[in-house]
Each structure stands twice: as C-alpha cells, then as structure tokens.
Tab-separated table of C-alpha atoms in Angstrom:
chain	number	residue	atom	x	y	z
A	337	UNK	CA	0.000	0.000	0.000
A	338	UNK	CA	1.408	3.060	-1.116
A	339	UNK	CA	0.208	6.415	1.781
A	340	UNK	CA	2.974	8.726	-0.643
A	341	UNK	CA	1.771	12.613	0.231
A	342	UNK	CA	2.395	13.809	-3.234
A	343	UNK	CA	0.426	11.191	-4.683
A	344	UNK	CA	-2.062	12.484	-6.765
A	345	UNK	CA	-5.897	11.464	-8.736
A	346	UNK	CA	-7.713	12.108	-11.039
A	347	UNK	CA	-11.447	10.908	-10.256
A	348	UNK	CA	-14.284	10.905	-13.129
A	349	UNK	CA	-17.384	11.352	-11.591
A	350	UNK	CA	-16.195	12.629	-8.451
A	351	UNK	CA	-18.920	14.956	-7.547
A	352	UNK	CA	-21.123	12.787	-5.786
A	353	UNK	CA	-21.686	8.242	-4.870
A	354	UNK	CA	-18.527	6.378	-5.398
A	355	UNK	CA	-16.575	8.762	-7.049
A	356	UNK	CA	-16.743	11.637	-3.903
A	357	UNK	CA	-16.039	8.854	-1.515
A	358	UNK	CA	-13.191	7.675	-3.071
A	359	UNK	CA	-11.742	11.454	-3.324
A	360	UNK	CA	-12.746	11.576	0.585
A	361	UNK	CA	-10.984	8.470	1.088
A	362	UNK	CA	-7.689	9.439	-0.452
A	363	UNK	CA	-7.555	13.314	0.228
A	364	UNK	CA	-7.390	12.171	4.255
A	365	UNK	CA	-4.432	10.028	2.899
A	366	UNK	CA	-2.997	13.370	1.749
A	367	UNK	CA	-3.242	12.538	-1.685
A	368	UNK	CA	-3.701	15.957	-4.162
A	369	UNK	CA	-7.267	15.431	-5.314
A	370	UNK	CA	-8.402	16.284	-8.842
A	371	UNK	CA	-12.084	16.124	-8.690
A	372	UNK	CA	-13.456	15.645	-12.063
A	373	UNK	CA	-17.214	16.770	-11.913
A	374	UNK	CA	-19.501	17.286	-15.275
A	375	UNK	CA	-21.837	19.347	-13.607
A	376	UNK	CA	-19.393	21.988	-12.438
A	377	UNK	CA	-21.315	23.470	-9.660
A	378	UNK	CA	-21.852	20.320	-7.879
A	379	UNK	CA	-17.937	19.620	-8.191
A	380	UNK	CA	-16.933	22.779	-6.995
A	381	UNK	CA	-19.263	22.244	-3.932
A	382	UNK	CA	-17.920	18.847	-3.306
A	383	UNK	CA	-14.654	19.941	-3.632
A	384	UNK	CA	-15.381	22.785	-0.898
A	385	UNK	CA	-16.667	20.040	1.318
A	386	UNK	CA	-13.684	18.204	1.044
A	387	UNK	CA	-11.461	20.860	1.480
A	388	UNK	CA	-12.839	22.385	4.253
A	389	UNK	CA	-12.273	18.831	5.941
A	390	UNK	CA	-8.378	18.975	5.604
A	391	UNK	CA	-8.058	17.632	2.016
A	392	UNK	CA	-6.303	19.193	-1.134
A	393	UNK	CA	-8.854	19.030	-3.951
A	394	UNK	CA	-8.814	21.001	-7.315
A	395	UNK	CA	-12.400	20.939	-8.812
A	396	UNK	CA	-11.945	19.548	-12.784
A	397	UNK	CA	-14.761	20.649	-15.116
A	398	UNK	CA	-14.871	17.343	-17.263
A	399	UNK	CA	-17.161	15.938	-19.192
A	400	UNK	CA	-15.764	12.371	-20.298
A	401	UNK	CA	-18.128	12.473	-23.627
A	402	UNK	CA	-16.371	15.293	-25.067
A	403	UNK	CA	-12.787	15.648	-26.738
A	404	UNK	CA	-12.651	19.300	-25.767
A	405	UNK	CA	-13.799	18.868	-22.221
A	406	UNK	CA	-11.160	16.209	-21.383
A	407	UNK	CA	-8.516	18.403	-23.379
A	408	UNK	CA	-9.376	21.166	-21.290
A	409	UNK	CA	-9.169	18.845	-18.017
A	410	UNK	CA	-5.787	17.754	-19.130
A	411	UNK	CA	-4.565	21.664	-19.308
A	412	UNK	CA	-6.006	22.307	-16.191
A	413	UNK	CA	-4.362	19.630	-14.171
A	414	UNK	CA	-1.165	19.626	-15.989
A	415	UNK	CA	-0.809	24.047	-14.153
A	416	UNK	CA	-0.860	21.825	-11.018
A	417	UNK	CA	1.101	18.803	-11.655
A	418	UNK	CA	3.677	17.314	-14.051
A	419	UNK	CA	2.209	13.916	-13.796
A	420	UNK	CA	-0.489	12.490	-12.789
A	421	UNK	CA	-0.182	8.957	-10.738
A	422	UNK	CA	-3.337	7.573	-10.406
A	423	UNK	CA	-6.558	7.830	-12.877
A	424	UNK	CA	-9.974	6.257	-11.631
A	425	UNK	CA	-12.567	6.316	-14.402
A	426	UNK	CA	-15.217	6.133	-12.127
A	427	UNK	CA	-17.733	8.193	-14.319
A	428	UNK	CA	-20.412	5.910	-15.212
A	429	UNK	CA	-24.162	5.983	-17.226
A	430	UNK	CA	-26.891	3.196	-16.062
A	431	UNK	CA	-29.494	3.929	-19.065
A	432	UNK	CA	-32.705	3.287	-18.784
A	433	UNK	CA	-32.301	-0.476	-18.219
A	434	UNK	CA	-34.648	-1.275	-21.612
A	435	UNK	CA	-35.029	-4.821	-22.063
A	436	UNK	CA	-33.052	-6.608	-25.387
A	437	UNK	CA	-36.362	-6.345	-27.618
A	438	UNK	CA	-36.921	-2.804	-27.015
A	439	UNK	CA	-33.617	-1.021	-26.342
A	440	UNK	CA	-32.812	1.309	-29.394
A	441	UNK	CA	-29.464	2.228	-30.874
A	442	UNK	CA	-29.269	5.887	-29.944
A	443	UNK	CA	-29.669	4.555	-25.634
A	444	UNK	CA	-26.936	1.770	-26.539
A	445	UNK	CA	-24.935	4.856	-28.200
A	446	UNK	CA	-25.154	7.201	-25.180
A	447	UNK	CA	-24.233	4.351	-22.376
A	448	UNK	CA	-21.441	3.225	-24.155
A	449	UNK	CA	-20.068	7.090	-24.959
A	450	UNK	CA	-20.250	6.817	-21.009
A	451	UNK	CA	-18.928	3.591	-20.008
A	452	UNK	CA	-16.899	2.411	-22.796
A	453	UNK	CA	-15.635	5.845	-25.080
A	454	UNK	CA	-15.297	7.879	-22.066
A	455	UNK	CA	-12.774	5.864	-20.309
A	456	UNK	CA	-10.490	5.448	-23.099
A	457	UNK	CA	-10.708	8.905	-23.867
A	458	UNK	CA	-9.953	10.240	-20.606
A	459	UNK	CA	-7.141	7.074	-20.639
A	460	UNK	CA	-5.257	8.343	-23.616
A	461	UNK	CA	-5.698	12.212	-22.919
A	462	UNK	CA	-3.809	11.738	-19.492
A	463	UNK	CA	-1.307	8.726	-20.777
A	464	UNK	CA	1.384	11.370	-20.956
A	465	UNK	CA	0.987	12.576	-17.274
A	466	UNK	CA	0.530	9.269	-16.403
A	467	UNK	CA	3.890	7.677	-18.393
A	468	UNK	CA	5.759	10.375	-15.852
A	469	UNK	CA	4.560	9.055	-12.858
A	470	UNK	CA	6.915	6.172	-11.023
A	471	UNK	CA	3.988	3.716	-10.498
A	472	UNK	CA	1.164	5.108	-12.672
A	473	UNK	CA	-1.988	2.850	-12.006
A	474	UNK	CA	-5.716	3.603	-13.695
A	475	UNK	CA	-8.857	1.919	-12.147
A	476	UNK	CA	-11.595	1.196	-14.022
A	477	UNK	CA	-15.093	0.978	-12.302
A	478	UNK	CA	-16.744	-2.020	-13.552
A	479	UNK	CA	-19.802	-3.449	-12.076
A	480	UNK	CA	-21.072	-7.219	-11.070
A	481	UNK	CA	-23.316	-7.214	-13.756
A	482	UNK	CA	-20.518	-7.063	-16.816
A	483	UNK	CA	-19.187	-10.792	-15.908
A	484	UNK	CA	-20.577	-13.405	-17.684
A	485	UNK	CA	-19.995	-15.961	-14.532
A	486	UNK	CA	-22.648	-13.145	-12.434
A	487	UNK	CA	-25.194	-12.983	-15.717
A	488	UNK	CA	-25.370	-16.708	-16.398
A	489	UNK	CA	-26.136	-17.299	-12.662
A	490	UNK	CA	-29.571	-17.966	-11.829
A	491	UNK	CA	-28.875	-17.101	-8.078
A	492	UNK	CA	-28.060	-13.829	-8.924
A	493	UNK	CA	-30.242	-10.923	-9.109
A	494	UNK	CA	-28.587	-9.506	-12.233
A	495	UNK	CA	-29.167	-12.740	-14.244
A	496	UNK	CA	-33.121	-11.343	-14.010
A	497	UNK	CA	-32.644	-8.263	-14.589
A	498	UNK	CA	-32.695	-8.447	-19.333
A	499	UNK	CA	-31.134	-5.001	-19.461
A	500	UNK	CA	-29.106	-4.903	-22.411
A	501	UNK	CA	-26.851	-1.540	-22.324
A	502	UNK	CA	-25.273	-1.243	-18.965
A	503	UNK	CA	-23.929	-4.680	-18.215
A	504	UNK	CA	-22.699	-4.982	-22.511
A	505	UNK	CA	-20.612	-1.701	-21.883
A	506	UNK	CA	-19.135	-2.711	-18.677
A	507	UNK	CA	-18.539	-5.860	-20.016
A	508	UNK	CA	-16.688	-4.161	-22.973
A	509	UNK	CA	-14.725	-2.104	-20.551
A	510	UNK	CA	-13.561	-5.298	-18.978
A	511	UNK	CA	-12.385	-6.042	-22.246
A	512	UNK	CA	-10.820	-2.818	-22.691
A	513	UNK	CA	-9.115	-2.607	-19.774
A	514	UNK	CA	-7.039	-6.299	-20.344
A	515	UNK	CA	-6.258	-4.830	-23.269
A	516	UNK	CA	-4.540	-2.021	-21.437
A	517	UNK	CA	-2.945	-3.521	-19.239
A	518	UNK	CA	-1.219	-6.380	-22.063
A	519	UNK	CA	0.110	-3.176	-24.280
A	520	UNK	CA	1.335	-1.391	-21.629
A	521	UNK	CA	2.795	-2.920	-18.749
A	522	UNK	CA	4.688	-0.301	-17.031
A	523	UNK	CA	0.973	1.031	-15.958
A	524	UNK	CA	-1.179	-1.004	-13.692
A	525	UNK	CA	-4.858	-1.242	-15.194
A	526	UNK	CA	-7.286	-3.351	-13.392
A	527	UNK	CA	-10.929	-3.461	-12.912
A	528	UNK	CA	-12.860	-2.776	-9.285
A	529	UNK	CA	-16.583	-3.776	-8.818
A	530	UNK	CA	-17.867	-2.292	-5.757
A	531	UNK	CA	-20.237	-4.865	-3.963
A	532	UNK	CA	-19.600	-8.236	-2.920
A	533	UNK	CA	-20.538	-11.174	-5.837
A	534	UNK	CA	-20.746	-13.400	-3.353
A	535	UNK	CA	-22.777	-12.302	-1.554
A	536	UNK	CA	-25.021	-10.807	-4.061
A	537	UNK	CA	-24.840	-7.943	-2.532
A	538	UNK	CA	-23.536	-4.051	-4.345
A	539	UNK	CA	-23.404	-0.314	-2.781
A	540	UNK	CA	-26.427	2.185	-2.656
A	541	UNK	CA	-25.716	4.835	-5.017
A	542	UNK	CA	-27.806	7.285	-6.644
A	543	UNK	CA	-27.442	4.754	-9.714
A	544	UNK	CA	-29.684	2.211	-7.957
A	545	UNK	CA	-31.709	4.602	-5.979
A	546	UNK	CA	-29.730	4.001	-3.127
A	547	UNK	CA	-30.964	0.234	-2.990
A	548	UNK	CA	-28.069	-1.281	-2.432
A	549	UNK	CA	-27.062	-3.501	1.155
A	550	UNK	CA	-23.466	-2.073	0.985
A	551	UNK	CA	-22.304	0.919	1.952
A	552	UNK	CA	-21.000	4.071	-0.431
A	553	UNK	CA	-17.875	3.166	2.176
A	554	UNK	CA	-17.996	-0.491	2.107
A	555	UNK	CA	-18.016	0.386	-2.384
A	556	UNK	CA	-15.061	2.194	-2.593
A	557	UNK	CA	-13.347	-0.886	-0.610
A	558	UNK	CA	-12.456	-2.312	-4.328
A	559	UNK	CA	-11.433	0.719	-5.574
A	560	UNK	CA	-9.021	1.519	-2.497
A	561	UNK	CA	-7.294	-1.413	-2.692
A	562	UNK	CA	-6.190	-0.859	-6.816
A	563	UNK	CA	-5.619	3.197	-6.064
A	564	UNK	CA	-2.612	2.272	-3.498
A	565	UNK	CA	-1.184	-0.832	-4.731
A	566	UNK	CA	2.237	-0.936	-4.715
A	567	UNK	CA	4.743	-0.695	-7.822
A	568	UNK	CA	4.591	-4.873	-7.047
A	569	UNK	CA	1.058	-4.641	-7.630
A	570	UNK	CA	-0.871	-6.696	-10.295
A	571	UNK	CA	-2.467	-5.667	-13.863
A	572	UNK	CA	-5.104	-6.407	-15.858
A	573	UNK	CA	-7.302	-8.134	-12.434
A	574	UNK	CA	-10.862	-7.804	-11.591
A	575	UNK	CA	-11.991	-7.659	-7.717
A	576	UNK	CA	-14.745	-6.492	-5.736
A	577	UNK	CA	-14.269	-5.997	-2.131
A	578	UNK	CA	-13.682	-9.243	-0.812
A	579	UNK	CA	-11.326	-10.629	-3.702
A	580	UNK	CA	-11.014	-11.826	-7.464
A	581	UNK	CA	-14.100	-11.660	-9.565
A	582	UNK	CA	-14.818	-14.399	-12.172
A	583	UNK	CA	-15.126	-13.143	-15.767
C-alpha cells in the first residue's frame, strides 16, 4: 500500500456516490485530489466540502463524452502537476435499463459514450501525465453485472434483470481494460466492482436509488485497494471488495 503525500488522482465522476467517496478516502491520505465533476457546480461544492475537511482538492470541469472537455481537463491539471499517478474512471451511465427487444441504438450509443468511449478517452488524454509518474496505475469501475460468470447465474439478481446496455458496456470495458494492461505494462490497469458477488450484494448509489445492502464506504473498498497498490502490484485483475471476480 502506497500512503505517498504527493500522490495524486484524477477521479471521473467525483462529484457525488462512489466517485466523492473515493476522493474523501484518499484526500485524508494526503493525496492531491483532482475532482473531475460534469456538472461543475456540484464539483466545486464537493470539492469545498472536502477541502474544508483537511483535504487538497482542485475541482476539474470534465465531461468524459467530449474531446474538448477532457482536453481542457488535461490543461487544467497539468498548471498543477507534471504527472499524474493515479486515474480512476469512475464516471459511469446506467441507461434506462430497456429490455433486449426494445432497447434502441441511440440509448446503446449514449451508455457506451459513457462507459466504454469515455474511459479510453480520458485514458489516452492523461497517458502522458501518467507515463511520468513512477507507479502510474488507472482503475476502471466495472460493475457485477458485466461478468458473464454473475449474468449466467440464476442465483443472482442480475441474471433477471434483461437489461441490455449497462452490463454490454461494462462488459466491454472489462475487455478494454485487459487490453490495457497487455500493451502497456509499465501502468497497472485493473478493474474494481464495488459490492460483494458473493454475496449478491452491491453499494447504494444514486445509480440504484440508493438500494443497495453495501455501503457508499464499504463500495469504494475495491477501488481503495487498486488506487494504493504498490509498484509490485498486479495488472489487468478484476476484484470487488472481498477478492477476485470471475469473468
């Protein structure tokens, strides 16, 4: 585990659910916080939150749909920083959870510009700062319902659930990730789920209408764990809080 006070991240999403814990959760580590937020009035009030608790947060304006938002993010951070160590792409769309038979291309389109184009473009836009970092890591937030292992499971509850956008982007960002990690080594890209497969159980968000068993807490346990590993850390894995998740 790696508690280095000029560690910095850059969280997607980080406004409000898993994203604003996570920044919580690292800031009191004394990690420099860069608090990507779409909505930039609800980042800069996060940020102000966090801040006033003890932890040094720059509010990001970034939008992870748009070239020339995540352009502009990457000028912004690079006046604070020359590199950037750790990247969570936390940013995430649910859709409207339309059923196979139903869904239509334009609501596959806008959860995969979310879930699948965002990440690599916010990936590529800050490989540079990244590259300069000594143990560069980038997390991708996945979710329990992108393995196939979880889907094909009659036990549980996603397997019931015939959405077809959400869990095909995540599972495409599983796939992206792997390939990631395979082409470039000397970063560590891995995957963090944040409930417990297990147990069936995932975090209350806003994305679930705070339905969830686990804690926003108990969710960013996954996402922890990759943020600080070590430069003997693994790449290209897939865990939710209590271990390994099956693909």
């Amino acid at each position: 585990m790696t508690n280095n006070e000029h560690t910095s991240a850059l969280i997607t999403g980080g406004n409000k659910g898993l994203g604003l814990e996570a920044a919580r959760r690292l800031g009191e580590l004394g990690w420099t916080i860069f608090l990507g937020s779409r909505d930039e009035s609800r980042g800069q009030e996060a940020a102000d939150k966090l801040t006033a608790a003890g932890s040094k947060v720059v509010m990001v304006p970034l939008d992870v749909t748009s070239d020339e938002s995540v352009a502009a993010a990457v000028q912004l951070v690079r006046e604070h920083t020359d590199s950037l160590d750790v990247l969570i792409n936390n940013a995430g769309a649910p859709g409207k959870g339309t059923a196979p038979a139903e869904v239509t291309i334009d609501e596959i389109h806008s959860v995969f510009d979310t879930n699948v184009y965002g990440p690599i473009r916010v990936t590529n836009a800050f490989l540079p700062l990244l590259q300069k970092s000594e143990n560069p890591r980038v997390v991708m937030v996945s979710s329990g319902g992108s393995s196939f292992s979880v889907v094909t499971d009659p036990e549980q509850p996603f397997s019931k659930f015939h959405e077809l956008g959400y869990s095909s982007s995540k599972a495409a960002l599983n796939m992206v990730t792997v390939r990631y990690a395979q082409a470039l080594p000397h970063i560590k890209f891995n995957l963090a789920t944040p409930g417990e497969i297990a147990n069936r159980k995932f975090a209350a968000t806003d994305m679930n209408n705070n339905t969830g068993a686990l804690t926003v807490t108990e969710g960013t346990d996954s996402i922890l764990r990759l943020a600080t590993l070590d430069a003997e850390g693994p790449t290209g894995i897939f865990i939710d809080r209590l271990g390994s998740v099956a693909w």
